[in-house]
CSV table of C-alpha atoms in Angstrom, one decimal:
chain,number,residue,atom,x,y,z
A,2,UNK,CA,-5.2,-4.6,20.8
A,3,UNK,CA,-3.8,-7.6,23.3
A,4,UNK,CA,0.0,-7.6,23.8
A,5,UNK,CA,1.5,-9.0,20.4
A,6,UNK,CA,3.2,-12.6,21.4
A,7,UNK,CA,6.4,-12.1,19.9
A,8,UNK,CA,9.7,-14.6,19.3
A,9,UNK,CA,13.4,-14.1,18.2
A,10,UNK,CA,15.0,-16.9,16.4
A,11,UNK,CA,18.8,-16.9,16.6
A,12,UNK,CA,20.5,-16.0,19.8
A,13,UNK,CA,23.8,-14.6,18.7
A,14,UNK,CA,25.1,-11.4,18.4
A,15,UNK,CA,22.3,-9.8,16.7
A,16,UNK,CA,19.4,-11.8,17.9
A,17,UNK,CA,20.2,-11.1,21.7
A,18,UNK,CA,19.7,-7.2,20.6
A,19,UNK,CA,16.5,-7.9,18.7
A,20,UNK,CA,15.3,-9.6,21.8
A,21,UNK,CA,16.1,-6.9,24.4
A,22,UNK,CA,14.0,-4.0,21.8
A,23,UNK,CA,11.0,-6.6,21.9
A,24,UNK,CA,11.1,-7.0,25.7
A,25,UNK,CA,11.6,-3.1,26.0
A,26,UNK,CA,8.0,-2.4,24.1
A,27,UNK,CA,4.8,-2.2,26.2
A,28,UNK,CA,3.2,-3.6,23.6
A,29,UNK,CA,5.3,-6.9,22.6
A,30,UNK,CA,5.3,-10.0,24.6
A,31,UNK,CA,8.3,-11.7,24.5
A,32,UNK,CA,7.6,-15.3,24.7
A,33,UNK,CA,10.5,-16.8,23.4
A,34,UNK,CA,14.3,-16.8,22.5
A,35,UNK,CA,15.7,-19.9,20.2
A,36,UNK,CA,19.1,-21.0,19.3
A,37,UNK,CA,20.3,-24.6,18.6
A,38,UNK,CA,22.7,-23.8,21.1
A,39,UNK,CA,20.6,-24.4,24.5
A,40,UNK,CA,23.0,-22.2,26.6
A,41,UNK,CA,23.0,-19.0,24.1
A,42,UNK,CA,19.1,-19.3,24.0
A,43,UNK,CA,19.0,-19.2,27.7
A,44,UNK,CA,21.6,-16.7,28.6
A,45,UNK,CA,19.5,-14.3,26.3
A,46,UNK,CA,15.9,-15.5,27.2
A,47,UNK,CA,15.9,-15.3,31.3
A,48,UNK,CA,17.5,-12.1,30.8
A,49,UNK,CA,14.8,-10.7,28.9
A,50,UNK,CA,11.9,-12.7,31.0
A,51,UNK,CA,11.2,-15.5,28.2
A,52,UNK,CA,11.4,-18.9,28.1
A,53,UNK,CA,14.5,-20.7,26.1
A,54,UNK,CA,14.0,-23.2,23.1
A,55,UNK,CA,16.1,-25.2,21.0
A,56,UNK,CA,13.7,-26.0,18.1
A,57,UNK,CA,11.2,-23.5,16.9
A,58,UNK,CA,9.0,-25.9,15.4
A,59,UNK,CA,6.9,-25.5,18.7
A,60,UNK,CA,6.4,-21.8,18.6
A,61,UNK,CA,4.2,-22.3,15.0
A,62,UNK,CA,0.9,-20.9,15.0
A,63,UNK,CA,1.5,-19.6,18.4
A,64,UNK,CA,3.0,-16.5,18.0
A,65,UNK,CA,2.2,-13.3,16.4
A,66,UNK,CA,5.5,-11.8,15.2
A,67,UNK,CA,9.5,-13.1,15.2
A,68,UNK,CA,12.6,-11.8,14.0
A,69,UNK,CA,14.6,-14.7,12.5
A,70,UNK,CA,18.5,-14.1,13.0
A,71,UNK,CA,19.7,-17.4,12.0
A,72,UNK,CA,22.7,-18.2,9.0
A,73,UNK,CA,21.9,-16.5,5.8
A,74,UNK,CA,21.5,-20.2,4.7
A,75,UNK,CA,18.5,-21.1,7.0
A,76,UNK,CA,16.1,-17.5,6.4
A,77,UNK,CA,14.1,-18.8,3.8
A,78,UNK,CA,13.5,-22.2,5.2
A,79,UNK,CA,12.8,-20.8,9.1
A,80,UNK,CA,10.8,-17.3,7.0
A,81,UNK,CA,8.8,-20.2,5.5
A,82,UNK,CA,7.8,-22.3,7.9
A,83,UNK,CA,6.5,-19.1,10.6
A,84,UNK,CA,4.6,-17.5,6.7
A,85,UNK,CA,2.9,-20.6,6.3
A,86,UNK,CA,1.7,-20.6,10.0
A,87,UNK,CA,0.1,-16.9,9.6
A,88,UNK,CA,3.0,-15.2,11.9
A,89,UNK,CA,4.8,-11.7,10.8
A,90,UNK,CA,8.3,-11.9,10.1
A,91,UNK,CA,11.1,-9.6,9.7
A,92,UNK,CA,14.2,-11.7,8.7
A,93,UNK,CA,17.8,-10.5,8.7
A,94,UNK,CA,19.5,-9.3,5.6
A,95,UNK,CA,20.2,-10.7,2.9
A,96,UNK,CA,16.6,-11.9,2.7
A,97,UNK,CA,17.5,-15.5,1.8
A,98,UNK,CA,20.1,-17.1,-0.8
A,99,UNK,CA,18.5,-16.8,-3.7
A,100,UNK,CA,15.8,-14.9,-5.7
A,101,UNK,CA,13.8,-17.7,-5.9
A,102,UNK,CA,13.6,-18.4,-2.5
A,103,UNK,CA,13.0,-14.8,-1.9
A,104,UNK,CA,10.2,-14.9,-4.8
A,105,UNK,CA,8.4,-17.9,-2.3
A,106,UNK,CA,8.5,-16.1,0.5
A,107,UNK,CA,6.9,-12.8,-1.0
A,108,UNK,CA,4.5,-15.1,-2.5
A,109,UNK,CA,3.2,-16.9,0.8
A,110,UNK,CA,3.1,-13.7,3.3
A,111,UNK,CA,0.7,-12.3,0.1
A,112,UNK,CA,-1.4,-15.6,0.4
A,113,UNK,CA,-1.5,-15.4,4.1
A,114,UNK,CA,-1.8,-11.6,4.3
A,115,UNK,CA,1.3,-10.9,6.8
A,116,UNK,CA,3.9,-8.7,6.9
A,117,UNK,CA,7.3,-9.6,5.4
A,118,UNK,CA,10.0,-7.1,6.7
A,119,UNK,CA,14.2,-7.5,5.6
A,120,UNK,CA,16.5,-6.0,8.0
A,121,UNK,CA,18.2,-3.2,6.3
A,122,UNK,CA,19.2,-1.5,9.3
A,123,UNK,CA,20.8,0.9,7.7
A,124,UNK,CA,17.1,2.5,6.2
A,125,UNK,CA,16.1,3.1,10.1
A,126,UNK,CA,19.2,5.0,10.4
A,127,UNK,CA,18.2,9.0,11.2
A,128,UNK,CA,20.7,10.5,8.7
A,129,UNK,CA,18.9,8.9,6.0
A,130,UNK,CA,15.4,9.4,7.2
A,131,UNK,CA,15.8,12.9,7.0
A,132,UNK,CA,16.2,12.4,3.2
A,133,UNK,CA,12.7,10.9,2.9
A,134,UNK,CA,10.9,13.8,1.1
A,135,UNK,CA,13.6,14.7,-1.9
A,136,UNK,CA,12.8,16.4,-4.6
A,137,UNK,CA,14.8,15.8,-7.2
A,138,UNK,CA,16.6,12.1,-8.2
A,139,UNK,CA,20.4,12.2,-7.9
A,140,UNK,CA,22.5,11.7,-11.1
A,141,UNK,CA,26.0,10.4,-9.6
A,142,UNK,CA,25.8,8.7,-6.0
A,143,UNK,CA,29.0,7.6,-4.4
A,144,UNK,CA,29.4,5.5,-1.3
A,145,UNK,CA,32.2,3.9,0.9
A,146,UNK,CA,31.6,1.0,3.3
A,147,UNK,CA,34.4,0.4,5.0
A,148,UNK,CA,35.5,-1.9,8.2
A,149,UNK,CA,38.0,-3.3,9.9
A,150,UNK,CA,38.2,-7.4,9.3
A,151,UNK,CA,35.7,-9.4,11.8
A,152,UNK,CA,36.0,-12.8,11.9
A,153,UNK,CA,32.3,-12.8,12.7
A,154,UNK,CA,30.9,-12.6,9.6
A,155,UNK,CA,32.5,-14.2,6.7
A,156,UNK,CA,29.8,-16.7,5.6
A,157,UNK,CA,29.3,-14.4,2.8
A,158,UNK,CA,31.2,-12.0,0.4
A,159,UNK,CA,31.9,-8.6,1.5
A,160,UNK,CA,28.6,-7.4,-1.4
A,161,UNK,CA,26.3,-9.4,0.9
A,162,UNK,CA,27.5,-8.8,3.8
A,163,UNK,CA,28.4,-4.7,3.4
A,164,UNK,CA,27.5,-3.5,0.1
A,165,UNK,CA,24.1,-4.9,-0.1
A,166,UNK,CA,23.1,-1.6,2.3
A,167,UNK,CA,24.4,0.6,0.2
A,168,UNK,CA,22.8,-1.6,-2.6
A,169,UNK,CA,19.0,-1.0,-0.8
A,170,UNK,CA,19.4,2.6,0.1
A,171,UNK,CA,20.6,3.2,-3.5
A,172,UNK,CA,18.0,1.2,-4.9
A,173,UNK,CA,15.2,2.7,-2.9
A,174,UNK,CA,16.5,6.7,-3.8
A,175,UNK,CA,17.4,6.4,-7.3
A,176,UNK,CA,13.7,4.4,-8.0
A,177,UNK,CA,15.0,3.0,-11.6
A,178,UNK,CA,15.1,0.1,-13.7
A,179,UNK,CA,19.4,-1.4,-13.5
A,180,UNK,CA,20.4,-1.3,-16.8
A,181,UNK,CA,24.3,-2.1,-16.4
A,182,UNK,CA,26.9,-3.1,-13.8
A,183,UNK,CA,30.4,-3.3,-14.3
A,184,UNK,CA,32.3,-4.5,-10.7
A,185,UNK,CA,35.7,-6.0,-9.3
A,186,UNK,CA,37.0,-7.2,-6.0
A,187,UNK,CA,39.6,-9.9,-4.7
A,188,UNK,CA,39.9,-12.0,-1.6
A,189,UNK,CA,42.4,-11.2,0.4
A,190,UNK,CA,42.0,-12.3,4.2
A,191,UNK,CA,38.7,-14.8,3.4
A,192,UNK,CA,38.0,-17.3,0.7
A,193,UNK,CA,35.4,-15.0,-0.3
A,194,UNK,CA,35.6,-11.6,-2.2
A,195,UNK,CA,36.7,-9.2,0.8
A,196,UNK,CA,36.8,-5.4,-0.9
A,197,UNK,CA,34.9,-4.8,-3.8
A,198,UNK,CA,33.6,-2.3,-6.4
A,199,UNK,CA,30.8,-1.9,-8.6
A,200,UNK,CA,29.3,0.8,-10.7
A,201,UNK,CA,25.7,0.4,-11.3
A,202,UNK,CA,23.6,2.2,-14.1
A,203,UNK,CA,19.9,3.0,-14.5
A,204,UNK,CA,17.2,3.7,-17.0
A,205,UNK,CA,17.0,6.8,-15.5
A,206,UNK,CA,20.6,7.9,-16.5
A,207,UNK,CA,21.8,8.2,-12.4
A,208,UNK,CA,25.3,6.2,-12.0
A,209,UNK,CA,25.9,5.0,-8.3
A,210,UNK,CA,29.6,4.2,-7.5
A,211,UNK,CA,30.1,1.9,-4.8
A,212,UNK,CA,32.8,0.4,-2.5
A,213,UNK,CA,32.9,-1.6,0.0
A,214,UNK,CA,35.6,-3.2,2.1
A,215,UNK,CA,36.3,-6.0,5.1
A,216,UNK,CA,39.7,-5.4,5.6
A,217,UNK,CA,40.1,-1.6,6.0
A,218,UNK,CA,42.2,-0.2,8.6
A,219,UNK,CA,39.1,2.2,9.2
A,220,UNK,CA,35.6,2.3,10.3
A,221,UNK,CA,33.6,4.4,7.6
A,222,UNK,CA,30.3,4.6,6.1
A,223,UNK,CA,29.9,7.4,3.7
A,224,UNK,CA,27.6,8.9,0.8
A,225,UNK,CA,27.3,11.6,-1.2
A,226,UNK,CA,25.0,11.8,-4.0
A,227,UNK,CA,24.8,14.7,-6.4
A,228,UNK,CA,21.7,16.1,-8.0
A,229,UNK,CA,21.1,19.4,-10.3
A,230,UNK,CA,22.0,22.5,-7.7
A,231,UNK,CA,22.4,20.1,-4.8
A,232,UNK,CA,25.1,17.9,-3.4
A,233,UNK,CA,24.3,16.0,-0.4
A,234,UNK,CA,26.6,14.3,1.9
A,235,UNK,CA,25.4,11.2,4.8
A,236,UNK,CA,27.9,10.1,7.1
A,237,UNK,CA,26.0,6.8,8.9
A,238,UNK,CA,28.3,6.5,11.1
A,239,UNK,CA,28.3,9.5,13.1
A,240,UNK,CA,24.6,10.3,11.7
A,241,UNK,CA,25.5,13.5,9.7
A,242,UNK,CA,23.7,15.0,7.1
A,243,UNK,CA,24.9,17.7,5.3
A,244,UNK,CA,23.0,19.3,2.3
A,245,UNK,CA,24.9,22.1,-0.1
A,246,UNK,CA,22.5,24.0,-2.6
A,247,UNK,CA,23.1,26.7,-4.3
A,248,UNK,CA,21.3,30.0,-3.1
A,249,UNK,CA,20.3,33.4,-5.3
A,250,UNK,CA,23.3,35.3,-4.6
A,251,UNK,CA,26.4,34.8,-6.2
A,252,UNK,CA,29.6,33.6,-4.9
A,253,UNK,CA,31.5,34.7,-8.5
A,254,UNK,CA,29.8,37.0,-11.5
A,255,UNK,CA,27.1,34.1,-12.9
A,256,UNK,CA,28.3,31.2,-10.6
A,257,UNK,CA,25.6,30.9,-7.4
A,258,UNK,CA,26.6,31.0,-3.8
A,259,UNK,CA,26.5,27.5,-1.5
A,260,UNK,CA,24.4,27.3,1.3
A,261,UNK,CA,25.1,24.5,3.3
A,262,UNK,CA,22.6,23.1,5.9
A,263,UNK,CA,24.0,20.3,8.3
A,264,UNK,CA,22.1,18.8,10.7
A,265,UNK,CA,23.8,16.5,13.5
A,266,UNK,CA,21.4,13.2,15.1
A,267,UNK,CA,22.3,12.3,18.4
A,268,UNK,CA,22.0,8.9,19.9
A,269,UNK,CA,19.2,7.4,18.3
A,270,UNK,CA,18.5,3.9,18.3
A,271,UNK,CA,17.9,2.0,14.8
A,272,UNK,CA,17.7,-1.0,15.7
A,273,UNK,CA,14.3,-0.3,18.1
A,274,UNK,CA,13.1,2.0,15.3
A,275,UNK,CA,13.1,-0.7,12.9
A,276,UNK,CA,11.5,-3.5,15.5
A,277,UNK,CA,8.8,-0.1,16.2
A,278,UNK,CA,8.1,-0.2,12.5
A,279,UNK,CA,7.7,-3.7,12.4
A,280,UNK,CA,5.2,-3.8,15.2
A,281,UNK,CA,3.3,-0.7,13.6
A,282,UNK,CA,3.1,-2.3,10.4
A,283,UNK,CA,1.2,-5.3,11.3
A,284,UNK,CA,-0.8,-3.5,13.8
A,285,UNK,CA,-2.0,-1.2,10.8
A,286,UNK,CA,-1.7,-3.3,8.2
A,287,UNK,CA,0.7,-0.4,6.2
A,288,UNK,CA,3.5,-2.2,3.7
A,289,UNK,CA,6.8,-1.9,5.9
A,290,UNK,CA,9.7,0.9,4.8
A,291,UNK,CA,11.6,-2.4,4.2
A,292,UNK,CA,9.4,-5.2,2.2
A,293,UNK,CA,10.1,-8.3,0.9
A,294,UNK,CA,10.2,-6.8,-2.4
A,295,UNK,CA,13.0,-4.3,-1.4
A,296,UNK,CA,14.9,-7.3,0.1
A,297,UNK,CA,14.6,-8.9,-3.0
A,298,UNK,CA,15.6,-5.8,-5.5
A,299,UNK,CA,18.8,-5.2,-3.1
A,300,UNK,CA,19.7,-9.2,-3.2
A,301,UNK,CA,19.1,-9.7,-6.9
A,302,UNK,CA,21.6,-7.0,-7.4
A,303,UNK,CA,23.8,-7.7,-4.6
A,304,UNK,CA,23.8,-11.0,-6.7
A,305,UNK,CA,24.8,-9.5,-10.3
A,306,UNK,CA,27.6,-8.0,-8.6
A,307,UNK,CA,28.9,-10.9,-7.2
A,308,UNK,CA,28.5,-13.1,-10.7
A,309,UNK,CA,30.6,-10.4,-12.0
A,310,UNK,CA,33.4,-10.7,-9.5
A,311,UNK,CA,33.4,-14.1,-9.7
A,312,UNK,CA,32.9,-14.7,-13.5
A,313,UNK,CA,33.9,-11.5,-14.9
């Protein structure tokens, strides 16, 4: 297969990154780098050998793949607009607004038989791949998402903007039907809802208890999920995982011993992983780690949380 012709849209923080993994692949052209503002989009274009554009409009139909890292506000009209012209997309997280706009855009790259991918970084992340083949369901999960305020990114609450990975990776381990949430959270810095809790409760019986928080004086991004015999601990942040089982001797007269396996990633890139995926998955067709229908599950929620905190 030719070179894949390949486009970011948004040239900010993120998008520059997203552009540099693209022009790193051997088999990704990068055509293109776009941003209303004409400077950003060139700063981050010639530095990655593509040309700089303003409007996008001109790249339908003639592209084969784009990441669109625009305002949470503009992903489902930019998502729609490449669908409809046939091109692969992988759009920033939250998917779009609403579930209705993410409904739309499920529906039209199904019509046009493209890949829809969300950006859920945190999936691509090595300390949770390594829990891809588990056994057993866990019964409690607990997770902390915690940051120190950025003035960056405050166009949405702190669920949409922090949570909402929790949200996915919870969503996508626990594989059940949300039967109940229960949540609270205040402003404090922004107009918006800036550390916040919710409990979440499935079919399945599993309870995830989860936290996250704009304004901490600390970086931390924590899980630990428990399960029958096992307790398992992820640290994203340093990429830790550390599983505790117990073993067939015993540590007290009928109570089991605790083996404890940790295993340490080093460097790793997530961000290249998930662009890798990306390009795999519309080069074999396979459903991305990530789909639209993830994006959707993790936003619907993300969105019952906040109705709670805002309406009680």
């Amino acid at each position: 297969m030719s070179k894949l012709k390949c486009a970011v849209i948004g040239a900010g923080y993120l998008g520059k990154f997203h552009a540099e993994k693209y022009a790193s692949l051997k088999d990704c052209e990068l055509v293109a780098v776009v941003d209303i503002n004409e400077e950003a989009a060139k700063l981050v274009a010639e530095k990655n050998g593509a040309i700089p554009l303003t409007d996008y409009q001109s790249l339908l139909g003639q592209v084969d793949a784009v990441s669109i890292v625009v305002p949470t506000t503009l992903h489902h009209k930019v998502s729609r607009d490449f669908l409809n012209a046939g091109t692969n997309v992988l759009v920033e997280k939250p998917i779009t607004v609403t579930v209705e706009e993410a409904d739309e855009l499920i529906a039209i790259a199904k019509e046009k038989n493209v890949i829809l991918q969300v950006g859920h970084l945190e999936r691509f992340n090595p300390a949770i791949r390594g829990l891809e083949k588990l056994e057993e369901k866990p019964l409690f999960i607990e997770s902390h998402r915690l940051s120190p305020f950025n003035p960056r990114a405050n166009d949405v609450s702190v669920v949409l903007d922090l949570m909402i990975h929790d949200i996915d990776i919870i969503l996508a381990l626990v594989d059940s039907e949300v039967v109940r949430i229960d949540a609270s959270g205040t402003a404090v810095l922004t107009k918006g809802t800036d550390i916040a809790n919710a409990r979440i409760t499935f079919a399945n019986g599993c309870v995830a208890n989860v936290t996250a928080s704009r304004i901490s004086l600390k970086m931390e991004r924590k899980m630990r999920m428990f399960r029958p015999c096992s307790y398992i601990s992820i640290d994203f942040q340093n990429r830790i995982l550390v599983k505790h089982k117990t073993g067939d001797k015993e540590m007290f007269p009928g109570i089991p011993e605790i083996v404890t396996e940790e295993s340490v990633f080093e460097g790793g890139d997530a961000l290249l992983e998930e662009i890798k995926h990306f390009v795999n998955c519309i080069k074999t067709g396979e459903n991305p780690l990530v789909s639209g229908d993830a994006g959707r599950k993790a936003l619907a929620t993300a969105i019952e949380i906040t109705k709670f905190l805002t309406h009680g």
